Amino acid sequence: MAIMISIPAGITANQASTETLTQNLSNTITQTEATINQTLTQIECTLSPSMEGFGFAPPDRGDFNFVPPNGDSGFTPGQFGGGFVPGRFGGGPFGGGGTTAMNETLYDDISSIDGVAAVAPSLQASEGTEQTMEMFGQSFTRLVPDYVIKGIPLTSDIIGKYPILPTNITAGRNLQAGDSGVVLLSENNTAFFGVGVGDTIDVLNQSFQVIGIYGASGVEDAMTLYMNLSDAQSVTNNTGYITSITVFAASSNVVTEVANAISSLHPELSIVTGQQRLNQLETLRDTYEIQLESAETSLAQTQAIAVQEIVIAVTATSLIVLFVMLYTVRERTKEIGTLKAIGFSNLNIMSQFMLEGVILSLIAGVVGVAIGVVAAPALSGLLLPAVNVGFRDAFARATGTVSSVSGIITPELVFIALGGAVLLGALGTLYPAWRASRTSPMEALRYE
Amino acid sequence: MSSVALKTEKLDKVYKLGGRQVRALSEVNLEIEKGDFVSIMGPSGSGKTTLLNVLGCLDKPTQGKVILDGVDITDVPEKNLHKTRKHKIGFVFQTFNLMPWLNAVENVELPMEGTGKTKDEIRKRAIELLETVGLSERKEHRPQKLSAGEQQRVAIARALANNPAIVLADEVTGNLDGKTKLEIIKLLGKLNTEQGTTIVIVTHDSQVASMANRMLFLSDGKILAKEKQGTHQNK
């Protein structure tokens, strides 16, 4: 009986986690759409790695090799340099650049192109530890990043007007024009550094004060810390170098012309326009929507299975209580008869048995919850193949926010389980208790 | 208040058994005075148990009246009969019928629950009653730790709990050995003498029956005209 009670607990837990997944996916889609609208006038210019040796050899720092940051959300708000990770969402030309250093001064002429409203150069560098993996007899070295440094020009004509900084500030303040020696951390960064607003962190042996913290969301890089471009250049030993240039066209009508002009000036650059990004983002959004749909289908299936299993569990539990209590009543006919013979009323007897049934079920409920706490994750996985590993991993990869799905036992759930146990116990005891109360007092005088 | 504890008038009880009518009691007229100690004797099938059921408000007669302490209990509605059983009648059973999960004193307290007495009053009364039946040393024991005679003493104490108008004892010595049997009957006699308790014992044991004040005989559902004087003297 205890196990019977633990089953609905496990199911409910699983259902709750599936609902969380669905919710997260919905949020991600909404945010993706917001980003799409913001990016229509943007043109992203990066140097593709194949263009190295063009006289743009990267500085001697070795960490500019392309690395897909693990758990990275995949792209940054309004910035696409290195944002898209090839292979993650089907790749394309989109994510190729952004990690190859470019000499800043060579691209000063972009701002004088007709139709260019603003130019925001930026530098991005991943910091972490290198890991060597053996695969198919070959060894690969990859960087497992702890955080990603992103330097952006903190001038009022850019950050005041164009969406290149995170918007969801959860503590402190956002970066402002003229800020230097300060950083804006993501929530993941605060966990990594173990600091809060006002504290000082060490980035590549240089001290920075934490000015604010932004909340990571589906579209905001969960590992990126933002700082002034000049700070980033000096701390990473890249003075004069950048990894991408974001060009803002005066309007979405002139984006193509501006892109063509940049291309003829600097044929070595890979250029991605807002329209191309839009297509990319729409593909991404479609991917999310398909996942959402599958999550919803999965949730519906889960609920259907859960309802079936709960009905079975409830029925079985009530029947067990019913039979156990009926047996008890039969067994104790003489006692009940005696109690009636010495003056107990039907109501006395009935309430006595109801109390007994409820207490019994409550004890079973406590045992059931205990089993549920231990076994719910395993049990729910067993019972609900609908929320399968494939889907879960796909989602984890897509958002970097959920790494595992398991049964969660909340106090409310415990309360519901115990309440359910008491209710089922009462339900199952109702008839036996009524039978007991109808026992004839003459049974007291029947001797075997 | 009359001096009659229990009186029956033309008591009939008819059972239907497989389409056949069985007349278990036939025009039973009884009159038991307060403070009397009466035995009703009869062989098996003579209607002893039926009579006891009717006198103890456990069953309704087909016809006739049962006047208990001045009240005709055949007029009391079914749903109120438990009150009559609780306050007017004390039952002592052949198999003691103690609650196995309660100790001696708790068993004696049982009928006093819900009578408006406080817990302390109930406990005090129960301990007094156990002293009366000579069990003050064993009040914390559960029934399975008590001998048959001790269990029956607890049952007698329980029957006396609410000062009933009458104690009905059904074959109270049926499960006891010879020595204990006499002790129990003597205890009943003592209660009758010292406390004026009205006692009716139903038995087929002539030795036990003869230890009452009055002996009545039941045969084929009828009380026989002959009546004997027993060895017991009422106060």
XYZ file of C-alpha atoms in Angstrom:
683
model
C 0.000 0.000 0.000
C 2.848 2.323 0.843
C 4.349 1.724 -2.589
C 0.988 2.405 -4.182
C 1.008 5.802 -2.556
C 4.549 6.531 -3.646
C 3.702 6.004 -7.321
C 1.529 9.109 -7.739
C 4.203 11.069 -5.873
C 6.807 10.024 -8.413
C 4.491 10.774 -11.303
C 3.647 14.219 -10.029
C 7.323 14.962 -9.557
C 8.097 13.974 -13.114
C 5.180 15.965 -14.430
C 6.428 19.034 -12.585
C 9.841 18.780 -14.188
C 8.323 18.333 -17.647
C 6.235 21.429 -17.059
C 9.389 23.339 -16.142
C 10.958 22.223 -19.403
C 7.982 23.441 -21.385
C 8.034 26.756 -19.565
C 11.736 27.248 -20.254
C 11.249 26.480 -23.935
C 8.419 29.017 -24.202
C 10.604 31.677 -22.591
C 13.444 30.860 -24.935
C 11.197 31.262 -27.970
C 9.915 34.625 -26.750
C 13.435 35.871 -26.152
C 14.622 34.595 -29.508
C 11.855 36.533 -31.225
C 12.809 39.692 -29.340
C 16.385 39.257 -30.503
C 15.247 38.782 -34.107
C 13.493 42.135 -34.031
C 16.546 43.845 -32.566
C 18.956 42.552 -35.147
C 17.426 43.670 -38.411
C 19.785 46.628 -38.798
C 22.909 44.831 -37.638
C 25.798 43.624 -39.751
C 28.342 41.358 -38.215
C 31.880 41.462 -39.565
C 34.443 38.888 -38.519
C 37.662 37.553 -39.889
C 37.281 33.948 -40.873
C 40.116 31.679 -39.661
C 40.995 30.856 -43.265
C 41.948 34.488 -43.692
C 44.821 34.189 -41.281
C 48.124 34.990 -42.894
C 46.477 37.855 -44.667
C 48.780 40.025 -42.642
C 46.399 39.616 -39.751
C 48.223 37.007 -37.802
C 46.843 36.732 -34.329
C 48.960 37.881 -31.420
C 50.974 35.254 -29.640
C 48.257 34.308 -27.182
C 47.124 30.821 -27.923
C 43.547 30.963 -26.803
C 41.956 32.233 -29.937
C 41.405 28.848 -31.407
C 37.765 28.204 -31.816
C 36.114 26.664 -28.821
C 32.469 25.939 -28.341
C 31.916 26.981 -24.750
C 30.190 24.223 -22.929
C 26.798 25.111 -21.583
C 26.915 28.327 -23.555
C 23.510 29.517 -24.668
C 24.747 29.778 -28.189
C 24.499 33.419 -29.029
C 24.658 36.796 -27.404
C 22.201 39.671 -27.510
C 22.795 41.836 -30.505
C 26.275 40.427 -30.967
C 27.095 37.531 -33.137
C 30.826 37.390 -33.055
C 31.485 33.887 -31.986
C 27.977 33.644 -30.780
C 26.807 30.826 -32.942
C 28.603 27.659 -32.480
C 29.017 25.592 -35.601
C 27.615 22.148 -35.345
C 25.399 23.028 -32.475
C 22.420 24.182 -34.455
C 23.401 22.931 -37.818
C 26.156 25.461 -38.167
C 26.442 27.406 -41.370
C 28.658 30.346 -42.097
C 27.255 32.123 -39.157
C 29.517 31.095 -36.385
C 32.756 30.729 -38.207
C 34.342 33.950 -37.106
C 34.685 36.071 -34.078
C 37.629 34.293 -32.619
C 40.286 35.437 -34.988
C 41.993 38.633 -33.984
C 41.780 41.599 -36.361
C 43.883 44.737 -36.313
C 41.500 47.438 -35.162
C 42.995 50.310 -37.135
C 42.632 48.534 -40.484
C 38.867 48.826 -40.236
C 38.471 52.486 -39.271
C 37.198 53.199 -42.779
C 33.983 51.200 -42.201
C 32.443 53.989 -40.168
C 32.696 56.395 -43.105
C 30.632 54.149 -45.416
C 27.315 55.675 -46.417
C 24.380 54.416 -44.392
C 26.453 53.307 -41.377
C 24.977 54.679 -38.164
C 27.454 53.210 -35.697
C 30.344 50.781 -35.473
C 30.966 48.688 -32.383
C 34.183 46.710 -32.443
C 34.524 44.029 -29.776
C 37.030 41.528 -28.444
C 36.104 38.124 -27.171
C 38.394 35.637 -25.480
C 37.715 32.422 -23.621
C 39.603 31.607 -20.464
C 39.727 28.147 -19.039
C 41.692 24.953 -18.931
C 42.844 22.850 -21.822
C 41.708 19.294 -22.039
C 43.096 16.630 -24.295
C 40.775 13.918 -25.529
C 41.617 10.725 -27.364
C 39.224 9.898 -30.134
C 39.637 7.464 -33.048
C 43.319 7.168 -32.299
C 43.856 10.903 -32.504
C 44.173 13.362 -29.729
C 42.269 16.599 -29.707
C 42.934 19.542 -27.505
C 40.043 21.680 -26.517
C 39.582 24.488 -24.129
C 37.041 23.973 -21.392
C 36.186 27.581 -20.664
C 35.601 28.910 -17.173
C 34.424 32.234 -18.538
C 34.444 34.306 -21.699
C 35.785 37.871 -21.652
C 33.936 40.274 -23.887
C 35.260 43.776 -24.372
C 32.966 46.354 -25.904
C 33.488 50.067 -26.486
C 31.876 51.876 -23.580
C 31.017 55.091 -25.364
C 27.701 56.831 -24.961
C 27.019 56.991 -28.693
C 27.022 53.178 -28.885
C 25.901 51.622 -25.609
C 23.174 54.206 -25.129
C 21.622 53.501 -28.502
C 22.390 49.956 -29.573
C 21.643 46.667 -27.883
C 25.135 45.321 -27.264
C 24.929 44.889 -23.477
C 22.778 42.447 -21.510
C 19.531 44.022 -20.396
C 18.490 41.788 -17.529
C 20.463 43.315 -14.648
C 19.727 41.414 -11.408
C 22.158 43.214 -9.078
C 24.236 46.338 -9.130
C 24.113 48.320 -12.368
C 24.883 47.888 -16.048
C 28.114 49.115 -17.609
C 28.082 52.819 -18.420
C 29.957 55.037 -20.823
C 33.490 55.642 -19.578
C 33.559 52.709 -17.152
C 36.981 51.154 -16.733
C 38.388 48.613 -14.316
C 34.933 47.201 -13.737
C 33.139 44.115 -14.999
C 29.547 43.015 -15.492
C 29.217 39.364 -14.534
C 26.696 36.742 -15.476
C 25.135 34.751 -12.662
C 27.256 31.784 -13.706
C 30.369 33.947 -13.401
C 29.482 34.975 -9.849
C 29.256 31.315 -8.949
C 32.591 30.588 -10.625
C 34.406 33.498 -8.981
C 32.411 33.260 -5.757
C 31.808 36.994 -5.562
C 29.012 39.568 -5.482
C 28.520 43.188 -6.476
C 31.290 45.437 -5.110
C 33.781 42.573 -4.757
C 37.008 42.466 -6.699
C 37.958 39.644 -9.049
C 41.197 38.720 -10.713
C 41.075 38.405 -14.496
C 44.410 37.291 -15.943
C 46.247 38.779 -12.967
C 44.486 42.114 -13.174
C 41.912 43.306 -10.615
C 38.430 44.298 -11.641
C 35.558 45.469 -9.507
C 32.183 43.748 -10.002
C 29.794 46.571 -10.919
C 26.725 44.501 -11.702
C 25.297 41.069 -12.410
C 23.037 40.116 -15.283
C 20.624 37.231 -15.357
C 21.424 34.645 -17.967
C 18.525 33.721 -20.185
C 18.088 31.601 -23.248
C 19.611 34.278 -25.458
C 22.217 35.706 -23.152
C 25.578 34.116 -22.875
C 25.653 32.471 -19.497
C 29.445 32.556 -19.269
C 30.371 35.954 -20.632
C 31.700 38.761 -18.471
C 31.556 42.201 -20.041
C 34.144 44.949 -19.681
C 35.489 47.965 -21.483
C 37.112 47.079 -24.833
C 40.396 48.756 -23.885
C 40.462 46.814 -20.585
C 39.850 43.580 -22.462
C 42.570 44.365 -24.972
C 45.139 45.103 -22.287
C 44.237 42.233 -19.985
C 44.365 39.664 -22.798
C 47.501 41.234 -24.259
C 45.673 42.169 -27.462
C 46.094 45.919 -27.576
C 44.901 47.151 -30.918
C 43.126 43.912 -31.758
C 39.464 42.985 -31.924
C 37.589 39.828 -32.890
C 34.448 41.238 -34.452
C 32.853 44.455 -35.647
C 29.161 45.049 -35.303
C 27.927 47.604 -37.787
C 24.553 49.238 -37.268
C 22.931 50.418 -40.497
C 20.852 53.576 -40.452
C 17.797 51.561 -41.412
C 16.913 48.038 -42.407
C 16.417 49.236 -46.015
C 20.113 50.009 -46.507
C 21.516 46.936 -44.792
C 22.287 45.120 -48.031
C 24.013 48.142 -49.591
C 26.125 48.713 -46.506
C 27.070 45.053 -46.390
C 28.131 45.129 -50.030
C 30.211 48.284 -49.420
C 32.005 46.648 -46.466
C 32.576 43.554 -48.537
C 34.205 45.489 -51.396
C 36.384 47.428 -48.950
C 37.419 44.357 -46.939
C 36.927 41.170 -48.978
C 38.643 39.107 -46.224
C 35.783 39.690 -43.807
C 32.878 37.332 -43.411
C 29.788 39.442 -43.257
C 26.470 38.370 -41.909
C 23.550 40.767 -42.235
C 20.475 41.087 -40.158
C 18.464 39.306 -42.837
C 20.795 36.336 -42.758
C 20.754 36.376 -38.994
C 17.013 36.617 -39.115
C 16.827 33.473 -41.203
C 19.209 31.773 -38.842
C 17.258 32.852 -35.808
C 14.001 31.840 -37.370
C 15.417 28.415 -38.020
C 16.509 28.349 -34.427
C 13.105 29.473 -33.266
C 11.495 26.768 -35.390
C 13.784 24.242 -33.744
C 12.682 25.451 -30.353
C 9.057 25.357 -31.402
C 9.390 21.782 -32.576
C 10.989 20.940 -29.259
C 8.231 22.767 -27.417
C 5.637 20.853 -29.354
C 7.327 17.594 -28.554
C 7.592 18.643 -24.912
C 3.896 19.430 -24.882
C 3.039 16.139 -26.523
C 5.274 14.415 -24.047
C 3.616 16.272 -21.190
C 0.176 15.330 -22.477
C 1.257 11.701 -22.723
C 2.804 11.914 -19.300
C -0.395 13.313 -17.889
C -2.472 10.645 -19.577
C -0.228 7.932 -18.193
C -0.130 9.673 -14.824
C -3.918 9.844 -14.670
C -4.178 6.154 -15.563
C -1.607 5.183 -13.018
C -3.062 7.388 -10.325
C -6.525 5.912 -10.960
C -5.068 2.409 -10.702
C -3.076 3.280 -7.597
C -6.033 4.985 -5.935
C -8.376 2.120 -6.754
C -5.894 -0.493 -5.593
C -5.107 1.410 -2.413
C -8.759 1.872 -1.534
C -9.499 -1.769 -2.260
C -6.597 -2.917 -0.091
C -7.782 -0.710 2.761
C -11.328 -1.972 2.191
C -10.355 -5.643 2.373
C -7.957 -5.232 5.264
C -10.553 -3.340 7.265
C -13.356 -5.751 6.320
C -11.174 -8.611 7.517
C -10.435 -6.721 10.734
C -14.123 -6.101 11.318
C -14.943 -9.770 10.739
C -12.136 -10.857 12.992
C -13.348 -8.588 15.742
C -17.073 -9.250 15.520
C -17.203 -10.447 19.112
C -15.286 -7.470 20.450
C -17.554 -5.104 18.581
C -20.627 -6.985 19.828
C -19.317 -6.739 23.383
C -18.671 -3.012 23.056
C -22.248 -2.575 21.877
C -23.581 -4.808 24.652
C -21.872 -2.668 27.279
C -23.332 0.523 25.858
C -21.327 1.799 22.891
C -23.428 3.475 20.204
C -23.239 2.801 16.472
C -21.584 6.180 16.056
C -18.928 5.326 18.691
C -18.062 2.124 16.835
C -18.083 3.752 13.405
C -15.821 6.620 14.444
C -13.477 4.216 16.224
C -12.994 2.231 13.037
C -12.703 5.304 10.839
C -9.986 6.610 13.128
C -8.193 3.293 12.982
C -8.370 3.137 9.186
C -7.159 6.712 8.802
C -4.252 6.250 11.221
C -3.276 3.041 9.449
C -3.343 4.798 6.082
C -1.394 7.748 7.454
C 1.350 5.416 8.631
C 1.317 3.743 5.219
C 1.430 7.208 3.651
C 4.503 8.196 5.650
C 6.230 4.972 4.606
C 5.099 5.616 1.022
C 6.506 9.132 0.980
C 9.768 7.826 2.404
C 9.968 5.259 -0.389
C 8.919 7.959 -2.850
C 11.725 10.294 -1.783
C 14.253 7.569 -2.373
C 12.734 5.930 -5.412
C 10.747 8.625 -7.223
C 13.444 9.517 -9.782
C 14.045 5.876 -10.694
C 10.369 5.061 -10.448
C 9.239 7.969 -12.624
C 11.826 7.141 -15.273
C 10.607 3.588 -15.223
C 6.958 4.468 -15.426
C 7.219 7.359 -17.833
C 9.391 6.594 -20.819
C 7.586 9.462 -22.576
C 9.901 11.993 -20.958
C 12.854 10.314 -22.446
C 16.544 10.904 -22.249
C 16.828 12.050 -25.854
C 14.434 14.894 -25.427
C 15.941 15.925 -22.149
C 19.454 16.048 -23.579
C 18.314 17.939 -26.645
C 16.858 20.559 -24.405
C 19.916 20.704 -22.218
C 22.052 21.221 -25.294
C 19.719 23.852 -26.671
C 19.598 26.076 -23.643
C 22.437 25.039 -21.417
C 20.088 25.530 -18.504
C 18.785 22.096 -17.700
C 21.247 19.308 -17.359
C 19.036 16.629 -15.931
C 15.427 15.852 -15.242
C 14.531 14.048 -12.098
C 11.681 13.646 -9.658
C 11.493 16.555 -7.265
C 9.859 15.970 -3.896
C 8.423 19.224 -2.615
C 6.706 19.820 0.744
C 3.430 20.357 -1.121
C 3.868 16.988 -2.784
C 4.444 15.311 0.581
C 1.358 17.060 1.897
C -0.694 15.911 -1.099
C 0.579 12.346 -0.756
C -0.233 12.187 2.966
C -3.592 13.894 2.417
C -4.294 11.405 -0.349
C -3.364 8.518 1.916
C -5.728 9.745 4.627
C -8.491 10.323 2.099
C -8.070 6.890 0.512
C -7.871 5.312 3.959
C -11.109 7.031 4.965
C -12.740 6.001 1.686
C -11.691 2.379 2.039
C -12.716 2.265 5.718
C -16.138 3.794 5.211
C -17.938 0.560 4.356
C -16.089 -1.692 6.856
C -16.704 0.865 9.614
C -20.369 1.016 8.714
C -20.493 -2.787 8.756
C -18.823 -2.771 12.170
C -21.367 -0.301 13.524
C -24.201 -2.575 12.354
C -22.789 -5.564 14.208
C -25.438 -7.024 16.483
C -24.678 -6.797 20.201
C -25.954 -10.381 20.404
C -22.613 -11.418 18.863
C -21.184 -10.883 22.346
C -23.176 -13.866 23.593
C -22.195 -16.192 20.762
C -19.596 -18.616 22.014
C -17.703 -20.970 19.793
C -39.829 4.184 42.576
C -41.020 0.652 42.792
C -38.951 -2.010 44.398
C -39.049 -4.064 41.196
C -35.807 -4.040 39.229
C -36.961 -6.063 36.263
C -40.356 -7.285 35.217
C -41.583 -8.982 32.065
C -45.160 -9.375 30.912
C -46.197 -12.101 28.509
C -42.868 -12.058 26.721
C -42.910 -13.809 23.344
C -40.025 -14.266 20.966
C -40.598 -15.974 17.631
C -37.812 -16.653 15.145
C -38.284 -17.539 11.547
C -35.886 -20.336 10.696
C -35.945 -21.621 7.149
C -39.624 -20.751 6.708
C -40.425 -22.440 9.990
C -41.492 -20.481 13.022
C -39.568 -21.240 16.182
C -41.025 -20.014 19.416
C -38.004 -19.357 21.619
C -39.922 -17.598 24.407
C -43.531 -18.125 25.274
C -45.450 -15.855 27.620
C -42.588 -15.364 30.012
C -43.623 -13.525 33.145
C -40.824 -12.587 35.492
C -40.519 -10.292 38.416
C -37.162 -9.619 39.998
C -37.003 -7.331 42.969
C -34.237 -4.901 43.663
C -31.440 -6.503 45.618
C -32.435 -10.008 44.648
C -30.039 -12.709 43.433
C -31.884 -14.939 41.001
C -30.692 -17.869 38.919
C -32.455 -19.047 35.800
C -31.738 -22.666 34.963
C -32.493 -24.587 31.855
C -31.006 -27.108 29.469
C -29.581 -26.148 26.093
C -32.231 -24.947 23.694
C -34.582 -23.943 26.457
C -34.377 -20.287 25.439
C -31.844 -19.084 28.012
C -29.770 -17.046 25.568
C -32.863 -15.591 23.907
C -34.227 -14.526 27.275
C -30.895 -12.951 28.196
C -30.766 -11.086 24.851
C -34.212 -9.667 25.432
C -33.618 -8.796 29.104
C -30.292 -7.170 28.195
C -31.810 -4.970 25.470
C -29.724 -6.763 22.877
C -32.803 -8.028 21.074
C -36.443 -6.954 20.886
C -39.224 -9.354 21.913
C -41.900 -10.222 19.369
C -44.526 -9.413 21.938
C -44.814 -8.421 25.574
C -43.164 -5.922 27.811
C -39.820 -5.674 29.559
C -39.944 -3.141 32.364
C -36.466 -2.266 33.543
C -36.162 0.099 36.497
C -39.678 1.338 35.823
C -39.216 1.922 32.086
C -40.687 -0.268 29.341
C -37.649 -0.829 27.178
C -39.729 -2.187 24.302
C -40.859 1.436 23.839
C -37.291 2.782 23.678
C -36.302 3.475 20.056
C -33.476 1.357 18.666
C -31.059 4.268 18.376
C -31.366 5.065 22.097
C -31.098 1.490 23.368
C -27.319 1.756 23.804
C -27.914 4.297 26.582
C -30.140 1.853 28.422
C -27.493 -0.847 28.042
C -24.819 1.502 29.277
C -26.580 2.862 32.354
C -29.088 0.197 33.450
C -27.480 -3.111 32.593
C -24.242 -4.777 33.528
C -23.261 -7.768 31.424
C -20.975 -10.600 32.487
C -20.155 -13.113 29.764
C -19.103 -16.737 29.767
C -15.949 -15.912 27.807
C -15.262 -12.696 29.774
C -15.096 -10.604 26.559
C -12.423 -8.242 27.794
C -10.669 -6.013 25.276
C -7.275 -7.669 24.756
C -5.450 -4.391 23.989
C -6.561 -2.753 27.266
C -5.289 -3.542 30.732
C -7.578 -4.471 33.637
C -8.279 -0.953 34.843
C -8.838 0.349 31.297
C -11.298 -2.465 30.638
C -13.257 -1.437 33.733
C -13.153 2.209 32.615
C -14.582 1.388 29.191
C -18.341 1.654 29.964
C -17.779 4.920 31.864
C -16.469 6.702 28.767
C -18.862 9.375 27.613
C -20.881 9.395 30.821
C -19.784 12.918 31.741
C -17.337 11.812 34.422
C -13.825 13.231 34.371
C -10.865 10.996 33.598
C -9.769 11.164 37.243
C -13.219 10.190 38.512
C -13.351 7.299 36.058
C -9.886 6.073 37.069
C -10.745 6.345 40.778
C -13.993 4.409 40.330
C -12.293 1.712 38.259
C -9.608 1.194 40.895
C -12.283 1.001 43.616
C -14.177 -1.608 41.616
C -11.040 -3.696 41.099
C -10.476 -3.553 44.870
C -14.059 -4.691 45.396
C -13.494 -7.772 43.226
C -10.125 -8.388 44.899
C -7.826 -7.462 42.018
C -6.201 -4.250 43.201
C -2.753 -5.808 42.717
C -3.266 -6.683 39.067
C -4.873 -3.585 37.634
C -2.061 -2.849 35.138
C -2.155 -6.332 33.602
C -3.586 -7.119 30.223
C -6.198 -9.908 29.994
C -3.735 -12.435 28.534
C -1.584 -12.049 31.664
C -4.551 -12.809 33.947
C -5.973 -16.192 34.920
C -9.494 -17.097 33.824
C -10.869 -16.350 37.286
C -9.077 -12.994 37.376
C -10.409 -12.118 33.940
C -13.933 -12.873 35.094
C -13.420 -10.630 38.135
C -12.365 -7.792 35.817
C -15.486 -8.456 33.750
C -17.633 -8.293 36.886
C -15.987 -5.001 37.897
C -16.699 -3.684 34.392
C -20.363 -4.734 34.690
C -20.687 -2.738 37.912
C -19.023 0.403 36.495
C -22.164 2.485 35.923
C -24.131 1.190 38.941
C -26.585 -0.744 36.776
C -30.134 -1.572 37.855
C -29.367 -5.191 37.130
C -26.364 -7.408 36.428
C -27.016 -10.115 33.857
C -24.555 -12.980 34.069
C -24.491 -15.508 31.256
C -22.955 -18.885 32.177
C -20.299 -16.919 34.041
C -18.708 -20.074 35.373
C -18.834 -22.045 32.127
C -15.146 -21.506 31.382
C -13.861 -21.853 34.938
C -12.596 -24.789 36.975
C -14.490 -25.994 40.047
C -12.625 -23.958 42.646
C -12.649 -20.711 40.685
C -16.314 -21.284 39.826
C -17.238 -21.248 43.511
C -15.086 -18.173 44.123
C -16.849 -16.245 41.380
C -20.313 -17.207 42.591
C -19.305 -16.259 46.128
C -18.072 -12.910 44.797
C -21.444 -12.312 43.141
C -23.155 -13.278 46.361
C -20.945 -10.894 48.308
C -21.723 -8.024 45.905
C -25.406 -8.813 46.316
C -25.170 -8.870 50.090
C -22.820 -5.969 50.653
C -23.821 -3.583 47.885
C -27.365 -4.679 47.203
C -26.625 -5.370 43.537
C -29.495 -7.053 41.700
C -28.106 -10.110 39.949
C -29.607 -12.543 37.478
C -27.464 -15.500 36.483
C -28.405 -17.793 33.659
C -26.845 -21.235 33.808
C -27.372 -24.922 33.210
C -25.151 -25.763 36.189
C -27.419 -26.754 39.077
C -24.647 -26.300 41.649
C -24.151 -22.701 40.554
C -27.898 -22.101 40.273
C -28.492 -23.382 43.781
C -26.120 -20.784 45.199
C -28.568 -17.979 44.338
C -31.441 -16.812 46.462
C -34.151 -17.839 44.036
C -33.974 -20.524 41.360
C -36.218 -20.276 38.298
C -36.513 -22.970 35.648
C -36.823 -22.400 31.925
C -38.023 -25.136 29.627
C -39.112 -24.848 25.988
C -39.268 -21.078 26.307
C -41.494 -21.151 29.349
C -40.765 -20.316 32.986
C -41.931 -23.288 34.992
C -44.260 -22.730 37.899
C -41.958 -24.514 40.313
C -39.481 -22.263 42.012
C -36.796 -23.173 44.530
C -35.114 -21.375 47.330
C -31.331 -21.269 46.915
C -28.650 -21.254 49.585
C -27.960 -17.546 49.326
C -29.601 -15.162 51.741
C -30.327 -11.616 50.616
C -29.598 -8.906 53.056
